[in-house]
Amino acid sequence: MTVGDTVRDCNAAALELLGMTADQLYGNEPLGLGWLVFWDQGEPLDDAARALKLAFRLARERSTIEIGIHRQDGSRGWIALSARVARNDDVPDGTLFVYTLRDLTAQRELEQENAHYREIVDTLHASYNILEQSPIAMCSIDVTGEVVRANMAFLTLAGADTTSIMPLVPEEERAPLREALARLADGAVRPVRLETRIRRPAGGATWCEITAVAMDEGLPDASILLLINDVTERRRRETRLRQLAERDPLTGVHNRRSFLQVLRERLASLDRLARRGDGEWTLMLIDLDGFKDVNDTCGHAGGDAVLIAVAAGIRERMRVDDVVARLGGDEFAVLMQSRVPYDAVAVGEQIIARISEAARTFPGAPPVTASIGIVRLKLGRGADATLAAADAAMYEAKRAGKARCVEAGGRTGG
């Protein structure tokens, strides 16, 4: 994130994509001579000292830009740089720019590879020889998806007895694929791309990008050529980058930034969720009691082990749809949904019991309990006000003797 062109904060994933250290990004250290930013056409954006600031400025003007990076270690990559405006009271004019960096390298390489093979197919009139020898899974199909001819890479991916592309694709994506194939058969020029799971013969599924190209000549017994690329590893990398951005590195639960985003989304959708009968949402703010004694007695390694165990204990009590986060230090939060009437304080007491039990798993650790503030999400009350209400209830629980929970406007348990 930046204020103007000055970088205020970043995560490890951004530094890895950019190929620089935090001090270099903040402007405290010069960039190496090999670091450059490129436009699509391969021309340098500017000299290394000003290139990143210029990229940030262009992203603010255009919302999203795509740039190439030549890193100091000699590696190259492509990045989509998106900018949005956030509000922050700590900034004099209240304006903070938040940037999202998305790795496009695998996608660009895949597009180049697809373009290369499409050029070969077009140049040689889609000869069956090229179809058979291509390392990319390829098949020719008719407008209904029936496979007319396939190469060995396709048969390895989909199975030797595959007669149609449709059963390989999830049911909910078959109708859009049929419509796309019909458009190609009717003369659409632009290729159709679909990223989906392909069922494997031995079970399981592989994430693939399917490119469908209309063939005017070269394949007389079919009108459409499919190129199918395995993108499982790329999606795995993207998932890892999202986890780095959204998860607390110590406990694996959501971090503060990710949790606040989920909280705002739930608050914004309360009216729609209520009409749909999805029940209500409750926020629990959890502050550990006695955690300082753990650090003093067991050191920071022991403190970290207790935090990990506490986070696991909270997750074990919650359901899959509930959101657990570490807001910082020894403070946690839970956003939980209820589809039937329930006693929020009773759930909070169960969490306190789990926390006390989890803390005892580290040998020699002093007792740890928790004080919990509970507040139910209300339409029209923003995230800051909701957190403030939960925080006030949590401190009321501490004043009442700790190891208990207090519901804002409700009763106390402990």
Short mmCIF file of C-alpha atoms in Angstrom, two decimals:
data_model
loop_
_atom_site.label_atom_id
_atom_site.label_comp_id
_atom_site.label_asym_id
_atom_site.label_seq_id
_atom_site.Cartn_x
_atom_site.Cartn_y
_atom_site.Cartn_z
CA MET A 1 0.00 0.00 0.00
CA THR A 2 1.18 3.55 -0.67
CA VAL A 3 0.40 7.11 0.21
CA GLY A 4 1.06 8.86 -3.09
CA ASP A 5 4.24 7.19 -4.39
CA THR A 6 5.56 6.33 -0.92
CA VAL A 7 5.23 2.66 0.03
CA ARG A 8 3.87 2.19 3.55
CA ASP A 9 3.43 -1.59 3.82
CA CYS A 10 3.82 -4.81 1.82
CA ASN A 11 3.81 -8.58 2.30
CA ALA A 12 6.37 -11.27 1.52
CA ALA A 13 4.48 -12.42 -1.58
CA ALA A 14 4.75 -8.95 -3.16
CA LEU A 15 8.49 -8.78 -2.49
CA GLU A 16 8.94 -12.23 -4.05
CA LEU A 17 7.03 -11.24 -7.19
CA LEU A 18 8.96 -7.97 -7.55
CA GLY A 19 12.32 -9.59 -6.77
CA MET A 20 13.49 -6.99 -4.27
CA THR A 21 13.96 -6.48 -0.55
CA ALA A 22 11.64 -4.46 1.69
CA ASP A 23 14.27 -1.72 2.07
CA GLN A 24 14.56 -1.45 -1.70
CA LEU A 25 10.77 -1.22 -2.08
CA TYR A 26 10.58 1.45 0.63
CA GLY A 27 13.35 3.42 -1.10
CA ASN A 28 15.93 2.94 1.66
CA GLU A 29 18.32 0.96 -0.56
CA PRO A 30 19.07 1.33 -4.29
CA LEU A 31 17.88 -1.30 -6.75
CA GLY A 32 20.42 -3.45 -8.54
CA LEU A 33 21.42 -2.51 -12.08
CA GLY A 34 19.70 -5.58 -13.52
CA TRP A 35 16.20 -4.68 -12.21
CA LEU A 36 13.88 -3.30 -14.91
CA VAL A 37 10.17 -2.92 -15.64
CA PHE A 38 8.85 -3.55 -19.17
CA TRP A 39 5.71 -2.82 -21.10
CA ASP A 40 4.08 -5.51 -23.23
CA GLN A 41 6.21 -4.56 -26.22
CA GLY A 42 9.38 -5.19 -24.24
CA GLU A 43 10.56 -1.59 -23.88
CA PRO A 44 11.84 -0.44 -20.47
CA LEU A 45 9.26 1.59 -18.55
CA ASP A 46 11.96 3.90 -17.18
CA ASP A 47 15.24 3.72 -15.30
CA ALA A 48 15.23 1.41 -12.26
CA ALA A 49 15.13 4.25 -9.73
CA ARG A 50 11.82 5.63 -11.04
CA ALA A 51 10.21 2.65 -12.76
CA LEU A 52 8.23 1.26 -9.84
CA LYS A 53 6.86 4.66 -8.80
CA LEU A 54 5.75 5.24 -12.39
CA ALA A 55 4.10 1.79 -12.46
CA PHE A 56 2.21 2.61 -9.23
CA ARG A 57 1.07 5.92 -10.71
CA LEU A 58 -0.14 4.30 -13.93
CA ALA A 59 -1.99 1.62 -11.94
CA ARG A 60 -3.80 4.38 -10.01
CA GLU A 61 -4.76 6.09 -13.27
CA ARG A 62 -5.89 2.95 -15.11
CA SER A 63 -6.96 0.68 -12.18
CA THR A 64 -4.94 -2.26 -13.59
CA ILE A 65 -1.82 -2.51 -15.74
CA GLU A 66 0.28 -5.44 -16.87
CA ILE A 67 4.05 -5.12 -16.68
CA GLY A 68 7.09 -7.29 -17.16
CA ILE A 69 9.74 -7.57 -14.46
CA HIS A 70 13.44 -8.27 -14.98
CA ARG A 71 14.58 -9.13 -11.46
CA GLN A 72 18.00 -8.66 -9.94
CA ASP A 73 18.64 -12.42 -9.96
CA GLY A 74 18.13 -12.52 -13.75
CA SER A 75 14.66 -14.11 -13.71
CA ARG A 76 11.76 -12.59 -15.62
CA GLY A 77 8.05 -12.52 -14.96
CA TRP A 78 4.76 -10.81 -15.75
CA ILE A 79 2.60 -9.09 -13.14
CA ALA A 80 -0.91 -7.58 -13.13
CA LEU A 81 -0.74 -4.50 -10.88
CA SER A 82 -4.14 -3.28 -9.64
CA ALA A 83 -4.84 -0.23 -7.48
CA ARG A 84 -7.79 0.81 -5.37
CA VAL A 85 -8.40 3.66 -2.97
CA ALA A 86 -8.93 2.99 0.73
CA ARG A 87 -9.66 5.35 3.61
CA ASN A 88 -7.25 5.68 6.52
CA ASP A 89 -7.47 8.18 9.36
CA ASP A 90 -3.69 7.95 9.95
CA VAL A 91 -3.03 9.53 6.54
CA PRO A 92 -3.26 13.36 6.49
CA ASP A 93 -5.62 13.58 3.54
CA GLY A 94 -7.32 10.30 4.44
CA THR A 95 -6.38 8.61 1.12
CA LEU A 96 -4.48 5.35 1.00
CA PHE A 97 -3.79 3.34 -2.17
CA VAL A 98 -3.85 -0.46 -1.85
CA TYR A 99 -2.17 -2.48 -4.61
CA THR A 100 -2.73 -6.10 -5.55
CA LEU A 101 -0.04 -7.97 -7.49
CA ARG A 102 -1.01 -11.08 -9.43
CA ASP A 103 1.56 -13.38 -11.05
CA LEU A 104 0.79 -13.64 -14.79
CA THR A 105 4.02 -15.43 -15.74
CA ALA A 106 2.56 -18.92 -16.14
CA GLN A 107 -0.48 -17.52 -17.93
CA ARG A 108 1.72 -15.55 -20.37
CA GLU A 109 3.91 -18.58 -21.01
CA LEU A 110 0.81 -20.70 -21.56
CA GLU A 111 -0.65 -18.15 -23.99
CA GLN A 112 2.63 -18.00 -25.90
CA GLU A 113 2.75 -21.79 -26.06
CA ASN A 114 -0.86 -21.96 -27.25
CA ALA A 115 -0.20 -19.23 -29.82
CA HIS A 116 2.83 -21.15 -31.00
CA TYR A 117 0.86 -24.33 -31.51
CA ARG A 118 -2.06 -22.54 -33.12
CA GLU A 119 0.37 -20.94 -35.56
CA ILE A 120 1.80 -24.37 -36.39
CA VAL A 121 -1.68 -25.81 -36.87
CA ASP A 122 -2.77 -22.94 -39.10
CA THR A 123 0.47 -22.94 -41.12
CA LEU A 124 0.35 -26.66 -41.79
CA HIS A 125 -3.43 -26.78 -42.23
CA ALA A 126 -3.84 -28.61 -38.91
CA SER A 127 -2.18 -31.73 -40.22
CA TYR A 128 -2.89 -34.93 -38.35
CA ASN A 129 0.84 -35.48 -37.99
CA ILE A 130 1.17 -32.34 -35.83
CA LEU A 131 -1.94 -33.33 -33.89
CA GLU A 132 -0.45 -36.72 -33.03
CA GLN A 133 3.01 -35.49 -32.05
CA SER A 134 2.06 -32.44 -29.98
CA PRO A 135 3.02 -32.68 -26.28
CA ILE A 136 -0.12 -30.62 -25.52
CA ALA A 137 -3.34 -32.60 -25.30
CA MET A 138 -5.22 -31.92 -28.55
CA CYS A 139 -8.33 -33.30 -30.20
CA SER A 140 -10.61 -32.43 -33.06
CA ILE A 141 -14.32 -32.39 -32.25
CA ASP A 142 -17.62 -31.65 -33.89
CA VAL A 143 -20.03 -28.99 -32.68
CA THR A 144 -21.64 -31.36 -30.13
CA GLY A 145 -18.29 -32.13 -28.48
CA GLU A 146 -17.89 -35.61 -29.97
CA VAL A 147 -14.20 -36.47 -30.36
CA VAL A 148 -13.27 -37.22 -33.99
CA ARG A 149 -9.53 -37.59 -33.54
CA ALA A 150 -7.18 -37.18 -30.59
CA ASN A 151 -3.45 -37.29 -29.98
CA MET A 152 -1.66 -39.45 -27.42
CA ALA A 153 -1.38 -36.58 -24.93
CA PHE A 154 -5.17 -36.21 -24.92
CA LEU A 155 -5.76 -39.95 -24.52
CA THR A 156 -3.30 -40.01 -21.61
CA LEU A 157 -5.13 -37.13 -19.95
CA ALA A 158 -8.74 -38.15 -20.61
CA GLY A 159 -8.57 -41.91 -21.19
CA ALA A 160 -8.32 -44.07 -24.29
CA ASP A 161 -12.07 -44.73 -24.45
CA THR A 162 -13.10 -41.04 -24.38
CA THR A 163 -15.64 -40.32 -27.13
CA SER A 164 -16.86 -36.86 -26.05
CA ILE A 165 -15.36 -33.87 -24.28
CA MET A 166 -18.57 -33.18 -22.35
CA PRO A 167 -18.41 -35.94 -19.68
CA LEU A 168 -14.91 -34.74 -18.78
CA VAL A 169 -16.20 -31.28 -17.78
CA PRO A 170 -18.23 -30.57 -14.59
CA GLU A 171 -21.96 -30.64 -15.28
CA GLU A 172 -22.49 -26.97 -14.46
CA GLU A 173 -19.99 -25.93 -17.15
CA ARG A 174 -21.29 -28.10 -19.99
CA ALA A 175 -24.07 -25.75 -21.16
CA PRO A 176 -21.70 -22.72 -21.48
CA LEU A 177 -19.20 -24.93 -23.35
CA ARG A 178 -21.89 -26.12 -25.78
CA GLU A 179 -22.91 -22.50 -26.44
CA ALA A 180 -19.28 -21.54 -27.08
CA LEU A 181 -18.79 -24.42 -29.52
CA ALA A 182 -21.98 -23.43 -31.35
CA ARG A 183 -20.67 -19.86 -31.73
CA LEU A 184 -17.41 -21.18 -33.18
CA ALA A 185 -19.30 -23.38 -35.61
CA ASP A 186 -21.35 -20.36 -36.68
CA GLY A 187 -18.23 -18.47 -37.68
CA ALA A 188 -16.93 -16.83 -34.50
CA VAL A 189 -13.29 -15.92 -35.09
CA ARG A 190 -11.99 -15.46 -31.54
CA PRO A 191 -10.87 -18.64 -29.74
CA VAL A 192 -12.86 -19.71 -26.69
CA ARG A 193 -10.98 -20.36 -23.44
CA LEU A 194 -12.29 -22.21 -20.42
CA GLU A 195 -10.42 -23.11 -17.23
CA THR A 196 -12.01 -26.14 -15.63
CA ARG A 197 -11.39 -29.49 -13.96
CA ILE A 198 -10.93 -32.51 -16.22
CA ARG A 199 -11.88 -35.88 -14.77
CA ARG A 200 -9.06 -38.42 -14.91
CA PRO A 201 -9.61 -42.10 -15.88
CA ALA A 202 -8.11 -43.34 -12.60
CA GLY A 203 -10.18 -40.93 -10.50
CA GLY A 204 -9.62 -37.39 -9.33
CA ALA A 205 -9.39 -34.32 -11.52
CA THR A 206 -6.79 -32.06 -13.11
CA TRP A 207 -7.16 -28.32 -13.59
CA CYS A 208 -6.83 -27.54 -17.30
CA GLU A 209 -7.20 -24.59 -19.65
CA ILE A 210 -9.18 -25.54 -22.77
CA THR A 211 -8.72 -23.42 -25.88
CA ALA A 212 -11.24 -24.07 -28.65
CA VAL A 213 -10.30 -22.84 -32.14
CA ALA A 214 -12.57 -22.84 -35.19
CA MET A 215 -10.91 -24.64 -38.10
CA ASP A 216 -11.84 -23.50 -41.60
CA GLU A 217 -9.52 -25.99 -43.24
CA GLY A 218 -7.00 -28.68 -42.45
CA LEU A 219 -9.37 -30.93 -40.48
CA PRO A 220 -12.07 -31.95 -42.94
CA ASP A 221 -13.85 -34.27 -40.51
CA ALA A 222 -14.22 -31.74 -37.67
CA SER A 223 -14.94 -28.05 -37.28
CA ILE A 224 -13.22 -27.33 -33.96
CA LEU A 225 -9.77 -28.02 -32.52
CA LEU A 226 -9.23 -28.21 -28.74
CA LEU A 227 -5.89 -27.52 -27.06
CA ILE A 228 -5.84 -28.63 -23.41
CA ASN A 229 -3.10 -27.51 -21.03
CA ASP A 230 -2.56 -28.78 -17.49
CA VAL A 231 -2.57 -25.68 -15.23
CA THR A 232 -2.70 -27.49 -11.88
CA GLU A 233 0.73 -26.29 -10.80
CA ARG A 234 -0.08 -22.68 -11.72
CA ARG A 235 -3.29 -22.77 -9.68
CA ARG A 236 -1.34 -24.29 -6.79
CA ARG A 237 1.08 -21.35 -6.89
CA GLU A 238 -1.78 -18.86 -7.05
CA THR A 239 -3.45 -20.53 -4.06
CA ARG A 240 -0.19 -20.31 -2.13
CA LEU A 241 0.15 -16.60 -2.91
CA ARG A 242 -3.43 -15.98 -1.75
CA GLN A 243 -2.68 -17.83 1.48
CA LEU A 244 0.40 -15.67 2.06
CA ALA A 245 -1.75 -12.57 1.63
CA GLU A 246 -4.73 -13.75 3.72
CA ARG A 247 -3.33 -16.01 6.45
CA ASP A 248 -1.48 -15.42 9.70
CA PRO A 249 1.92 -17.05 9.11
CA LEU A 250 2.16 -18.48 12.65
CA THR A 251 -1.27 -20.02 13.24
CA GLY A 252 -2.63 -20.47 9.71
CA VAL A 253 -5.94 -18.74 10.49
CA HIS A 254 -7.04 -15.53 8.76
CA ASN A 255 -4.97 -12.43 9.44
CA ARG A 256 -6.46 -9.11 10.53
CA ARG A 257 -6.71 -7.63 7.04
CA SER A 258 -8.44 -10.69 5.58
CA PHE A 259 -10.84 -10.96 8.55
CA LEU A 260 -11.89 -7.31 8.29
CA GLN A 261 -12.61 -7.81 4.60
CA VAL A 262 -14.84 -10.83 5.37
CA LEU A 263 -16.58 -8.92 8.17
CA ARG A 264 -17.37 -6.00 5.86
CA GLU A 265 -18.69 -8.41 3.21
CA ARG A 266 -20.98 -10.11 5.73
CA LEU A 267 -22.28 -6.77 7.02
CA ALA A 268 -22.97 -5.59 3.46
CA SER A 269 -24.93 -8.76 2.65
CA LEU A 270 -26.98 -9.07 5.87
CA ASP A 271 -30.22 -7.94 4.23
CA ARG A 272 -29.88 -10.44 1.36
CA LEU A 273 -28.86 -13.26 3.72
CA ALA A 274 -31.85 -12.57 5.98
CA ARG A 275 -34.27 -12.68 3.04
CA ARG A 276 -32.73 -15.99 2.00
CA GLY A 277 -33.20 -17.39 5.50
CA ASP A 278 -29.51 -17.95 6.17
CA GLY A 279 -29.76 -17.09 9.86
CA GLU A 280 -27.69 -14.52 11.70
CA TRP A 281 -23.99 -13.84 12.14
CA THR A 282 -22.16 -13.25 15.42
CA LEU A 283 -18.73 -11.74 16.06
CA MET A 284 -16.64 -12.96 18.99
CA LEU A 285 -13.55 -11.00 20.07
CA ILE A 286 -11.21 -13.25 22.10
CA ASP A 287 -8.33 -11.98 24.25
CA LEU A 288 -6.15 -14.48 26.10
CA ASP A 289 -5.79 -14.15 29.89
CA GLY A 290 -2.38 -14.96 31.34
CA PHE A 291 -0.52 -15.18 28.04
CA LYS A 292 2.24 -12.82 29.22
CA ASP A 293 3.13 -15.38 31.90
CA VAL A 294 3.61 -17.97 29.15
CA ASN A 295 6.16 -15.78 27.36
CA ASP A 296 7.91 -14.96 30.64
CA THR A 297 8.05 -18.63 31.68
CA CYS A 298 8.50 -20.52 28.40
CA GLY A 299 10.04 -17.88 26.16
CA HIS A 300 8.75 -16.77 22.78
CA ALA A 301 9.06 -20.27 21.32
CA GLY A 302 6.72 -21.54 24.03
CA GLY A 303 4.40 -18.57 23.47
CA ASP A 304 4.25 -19.31 19.76
CA ALA A 305 3.48 -22.99 20.46
CA VAL A 306 0.61 -21.99 22.76
CA LEU A 307 -0.81 -19.56 20.16
CA ILE A 308 -0.71 -22.31 17.53
CA ALA A 309 -2.47 -24.72 19.89
CA VAL A 310 -5.08 -22.10 20.86
CA ALA A 311 -5.87 -21.32 17.19
CA ALA A 312 -6.24 -25.05 16.48
CA GLY A 313 -8.51 -25.42 19.51
CA ILE A 314 -10.78 -22.60 18.36
CA ARG A 315 -10.95 -24.03 14.81
CA GLU A 316 -11.91 -27.46 16.16
CA ARG A 317 -14.95 -25.97 17.90
CA MET A 318 -16.12 -23.95 14.90
CA ARG A 319 -17.82 -25.14 11.71
CA VAL A 320 -16.46 -25.02 8.18
CA ASP A 321 -18.36 -21.83 7.26
CA ASP A 322 -17.20 -19.96 10.38
CA VAL A 323 -14.19 -17.64 10.08
CA VAL A 324 -11.37 -17.74 12.64
CA ALA A 325 -8.66 -15.05 12.70
CA ARG A 326 -5.71 -13.87 14.71
CA LEU A 327 -5.98 -10.09 14.87
CA GLY A 328 -2.53 -9.65 16.41
CA GLY A 329 -0.58 -10.70 19.50
CA ASP A 330 -2.82 -12.87 21.66
CA GLU A 331 -6.09 -11.51 20.27
CA PHE A 332 -8.32 -13.73 18.13
CA ALA A 333 -11.73 -13.30 16.50
CA VAL A 334 -14.49 -15.59 15.28
CA LEU A 335 -17.26 -14.80 12.81
CA MET A 336 -19.91 -17.50 13.12
CA GLN A 337 -23.26 -18.18 11.51
CA SER A 338 -26.33 -19.72 13.11
CA ARG A 339 -29.29 -21.13 11.18
CA VAL A 340 -31.25 -21.99 14.33
CA PRO A 341 -31.70 -20.09 17.62
CA TYR A 342 -28.70 -20.58 19.90
CA ASP A 343 -27.07 -19.24 23.04
CA ALA A 344 -24.00 -17.26 21.96
CA VAL A 345 -22.63 -17.18 25.50
CA ALA A 346 -22.78 -21.00 25.71
CA VAL A 347 -20.72 -21.24 22.51
CA GLY A 348 -18.26 -18.73 23.95
CA GLU A 349 -17.90 -20.81 27.12
CA GLN A 350 -17.09 -23.86 25.01
CA ILE A 351 -14.38 -21.86 23.22
CA ILE A 352 -12.90 -20.79 26.58
CA ALA A 353 -12.76 -24.44 27.64
CA ARG A 354 -11.03 -25.41 24.39
CA ILE A 355 -8.48 -22.60 24.81
CA SER A 356 -7.63 -23.65 28.37
CA GLU A 357 -7.25 -27.25 27.26
CA ALA A 358 -5.12 -26.34 24.21
CA ALA A 359 -2.77 -24.14 26.26
CA ARG A 360 -1.99 -27.05 28.59
CA THR A 361 -0.54 -29.07 25.69
CA PHE A 362 2.79 -27.18 26.00
CA PRO A 363 4.76 -28.67 28.92
CA GLY A 364 5.37 -26.21 31.74
CA ALA A 365 3.09 -23.49 30.35
CA PRO A 366 1.14 -21.50 32.98
CA PRO A 367 -2.68 -21.65 32.80
CA VAL A 368 -4.25 -19.61 29.98
CA THR A 369 -7.90 -18.69 29.74
CA ALA A 370 -9.78 -16.17 27.61
CA SER A 371 -12.13 -13.22 27.90
CA ILE A 372 -14.65 -12.98 25.07
CA GLY A 373 -16.81 -10.11 23.86
CA ILE A 374 -19.81 -11.10 21.74
CA VAL A 375 -21.86 -8.93 19.40
CA ARG A 376 -24.45 -9.87 16.80
CA LEU A 377 -24.11 -8.29 13.37
CA LYS A 378 -26.78 -5.69 12.66
CA LEU A 379 -27.84 -4.09 9.39
CA GLY A 380 -26.60 -0.51 9.23
CA ARG A 381 -23.79 -0.95 11.76
CA GLY A 382 -20.36 -0.83 10.13
CA ALA A 383 -17.29 -2.94 10.79
CA ASP A 384 -15.59 -0.41 13.07
CA ALA A 385 -18.68 0.02 15.24
CA THR A 386 -19.19 -3.75 15.39
CA LEU A 387 -15.60 -4.33 16.49
CA ALA A 388 -15.87 -1.52 19.04
CA ALA A 389 -18.99 -3.11 20.56
CA ALA A 390 -17.28 -6.51 20.77
CA ASP A 391 -14.16 -4.91 22.25
CA ALA A 392 -16.20 -3.13 24.95
CA ALA A 393 -17.96 -6.40 25.84
CA MET A 394 -14.61 -8.20 26.00
CA TYR A 395 -13.17 -5.64 28.46
CA GLU A 396 -16.33 -5.97 30.52
CA ALA A 397 -15.59 -9.70 30.73
CA LYS A 398 -12.05 -8.91 31.95
CA ARG A 399 -13.35 -6.49 34.60
CA ALA A 400 -15.82 -9.13 35.76
CA GLY A 401 -13.00 -11.54 36.59
CA LYS A 402 -11.72 -12.89 33.22
CA ALA A 403 -12.21 -16.44 31.90
CA ARG A 404 -15.74 -15.56 30.84
CA CYS A 405 -17.71 -14.07 27.96
CA VAL A 406 -20.06 -11.12 27.78
CA GLU A 407 -22.63 -10.48 25.07
CA ALA A 408 -23.12 -6.82 24.20
CA GLY A 409 -26.55 -5.94 25.50
CA GLY A 410 -26.99 -9.49 26.79
CA ARG A 411 -25.93 -11.78 29.60
CA THR A 412 -22.58 -12.88 31.00
CA GLY A 413 -21.18 -16.37 31.20
CA GLY A 414 -18.26 -17.68 33.19
#
